[in-house]
């Protein structure tokens, strides 16, 4: 019997994994979750004896168990093929006394590729399955056109566009905050080719874009309009369980690599430090722990938008604060959506509490978590943050001392990790979420070189020269691409924009 998913805010409505992936978000605005995550531990000895693809199969078989072995194998082979610049997919390398988990070897040079090369394939399989709803009460989506709607703080957008471009029966609309992503990130999106893509800048910050995107899924009038044209909406943000599940793989695979390198013995616990914005990346680590990975601590690293640091210290989540524009823009977030799933699990699966807390966040911008729930969270999670100045210093010191070039998001995590007392025998892994060349001007400036009068591509060239490293070809060639997408909208106009995009892409 396949495991059912339900909303974090109610257990009344259940679906199977395929339907949860197609819908993206539950009808009540909650996030899909299953209650048996810890009941299917992976065989650690088997994980330590195999490669990334085999572990991906084991992880996805456990979390998405209504997919057949043949379906998962087909998805995995397509997602982790020649579009990656290393067969290891997510290699682990030394960085001083710690380890770096390199998550940027995919087609868009960011960790989002691990999930967003997989998600379109999972969706395509589910869409083709005429019996996807099974015996549960679910909105029929099989065979219909699907419009992916996603907001991005920088990296998700391009990774989603690359994954979904020209996929039959699917379209994708990406919203990004105008002027609040790096030039490279913006160019990656606005030069995107594909007959089924729509890209639009939003006047405001990422939270404005994300909240407006969430409102689109709750817009019954829009849903009715699109349904009449044979189209349904879904999401590629990390709120989609199909985004989250593939990320669990690299935690297990990193552990296997450390065992193979002799850095740990099987069964020894490992600490992971994760640059965190929407909480999906670090939550995948928590899922891995629940599935049997020996995790000592998960350290949540934030930039100056340190709402998560404050939350883990105080138990109060308060988004009512100034939004800081930093040099680590993918983490410039004040509403970390995936935290909702952790609150559900840590509260003993209390849907009423989660629903109440999320309503408080919407209506008052603040909520307080009961002390016993925070105690459970703190058993696994620590937190810290880095200012831009500290981020720059970490980029500089990491290059000077380790001869490793890191991007600003990775630098945030390394700064936080370096401030944590090292326990004897504790092996620690810093997640590296993007190529430093996606943020060439900031990295170059952090190394002490003037960027005055230089655009991002001149900075990229100079950075390559002084470090004797090479930028990924997909980044260095961006300047030769033609800008295709120039749309800009107010946040109140996003629903109508999606309607227009559906009409254009699906000719309805």
JSON list of N, CA and C in Angstrom, two decimals, residues 319 356 358-366:
[
{"chain": "A", "resi": 319, "resn": "UNK", "atom": "N", "xyz": [8.64, 38.09, 11.18]},
{"chain": "A", "resi": 319, "resn": "UNK", "atom": "CA", "xyz": [9.06, 38.62, 9.87]},
{"chain": "A", "resi": 319, "resn": "UNK", "atom": "C", "xyz": [8.92, 40.13, 9.79]},
{"chain": "A", "resi": 356, "resn": "UNK", "atom": "N", "xyz": [-2.67, 27.14, 13.11]},
{"chain": "A", "resi": 356, "resn": "UNK", "atom": "CA", "xyz": [-2.76, 28.35, 13.93]},
{"chain": "A", "resi": 356, "resn": "UNK", "atom": "C", "xyz": [-1.52, 29.23, 13.75]},
{"chain": "A", "resi": 358, "resn": "UNK", "atom": "N", "xyz": [0.63, 29.34, 11.23]},
{"chain": "A", "resi": 358, "resn": "UNK", "atom": "CA", "xyz": [0.71, 29.92, 9.89]},
{"chain": "A", "resi": 358, "resn": "UNK", "atom": "C", "xyz": [-0.31, 31.04, 9.71]},
{"chain": "A", "resi": 359, "resn": "UNK", "atom": "N", "xyz": [-1.46, 30.92, 10.35]},
{"chain": "A", "resi": 359, "resn": "UNK", "atom": "CA", "xyz": [-2.44, 32.01, 10.31]},
{"chain": "A", "resi": 359, "resn": "UNK", "atom": "C", "xyz": [-1.92, 33.23, 11.05]},
{"chain": "A", "resi": 360, "resn": "UNK", "atom": "N", "xyz": [-1.22, 33.02, 12.16]},
{"chain": "A", "resi": 360, "resn": "UNK", "atom": "CA", "xyz": [-0.62, 34.13, 12.89]},
{"chain": "A", "resi": 360, "resn": "UNK", "atom": "C", "xyz": [0.43, 34.84, 12.04]},
{"chain": "A", "resi": 361, "resn": "UNK", "atom": "N", "xyz": [1.19, 34.06, 11.28]},
{"chain": "A", "resi": 361, "resn": "UNK", "atom": "CA", "xyz": [2.23, 34.65, 10.44]},
{"chain": "A", "resi": 361, "resn": "UNK", "atom": "C", "xyz": [1.61, 35.55, 9.37]},
{"chain": "A", "resi": 362, "resn": "UNK", "atom": "N", "xyz": [0.50, 35.08, 8.79]},
{"chain": "A", "resi": 362, "resn": "UNK", "atom": "CA", "xyz": [-0.16, 35.85, 7.73]},
{"chain": "A", "resi": 362, "resn": "UNK", "atom": "C", "xyz": [-0.83, 37.11, 8.30]},
{"chain": "A", "resi": 363, "resn": "UNK", "atom": "N", "xyz": [-1.53, 36.95, 9.42]},
{"chain": "A", "resi": 363, "resn": "UNK", "atom": "CA", "xyz": [-2.34, 38.06, 9.94]},
{"chain": "A", "resi": 363, "resn": "UNK", "atom": "C", "xyz": [-1.56, 39.04, 10.80]},
{"chain": "A", "resi": 364, "resn": "UNK", "atom": "N", "xyz": [-0.54, 38.52, 11.52]},
{"chain": "A", "resi": 364, "resn": "UNK", "atom": "CA", "xyz": [0.19, 39.37, 12.46]},
{"chain": "A", "resi": 364, "resn": "UNK", "atom": "C", "xyz": [1.68, 39.49, 12.14]},
{"chain": "A", "resi": 365, "resn": "UNK", "atom": "N", "xyz": [2.18, 38.60, 11.29]},
{"chain": "A", "resi": 365, "resn": "UNK", "atom": "CA", "xyz": [3.60, 38.65, 10.93]},
{"chain": "A", "resi": 365, "resn": "UNK", "atom": "C", "xyz": [4.51, 38.04, 11.98]},
{"chain": "A", "resi": 366, "resn": "UNK", "atom": "N", "xyz": [3.93, 37.35, 12.96]},
{"chain": "A", "resi": 366, "resn": "UNK", "atom": "CA", "xyz": [4.72, 36.82, 14.07]},
{"chain": "A", "resi": 366, "resn": "UNK", "atom": "C", "xyz": [4.00, 35.63, 14.68]}
]
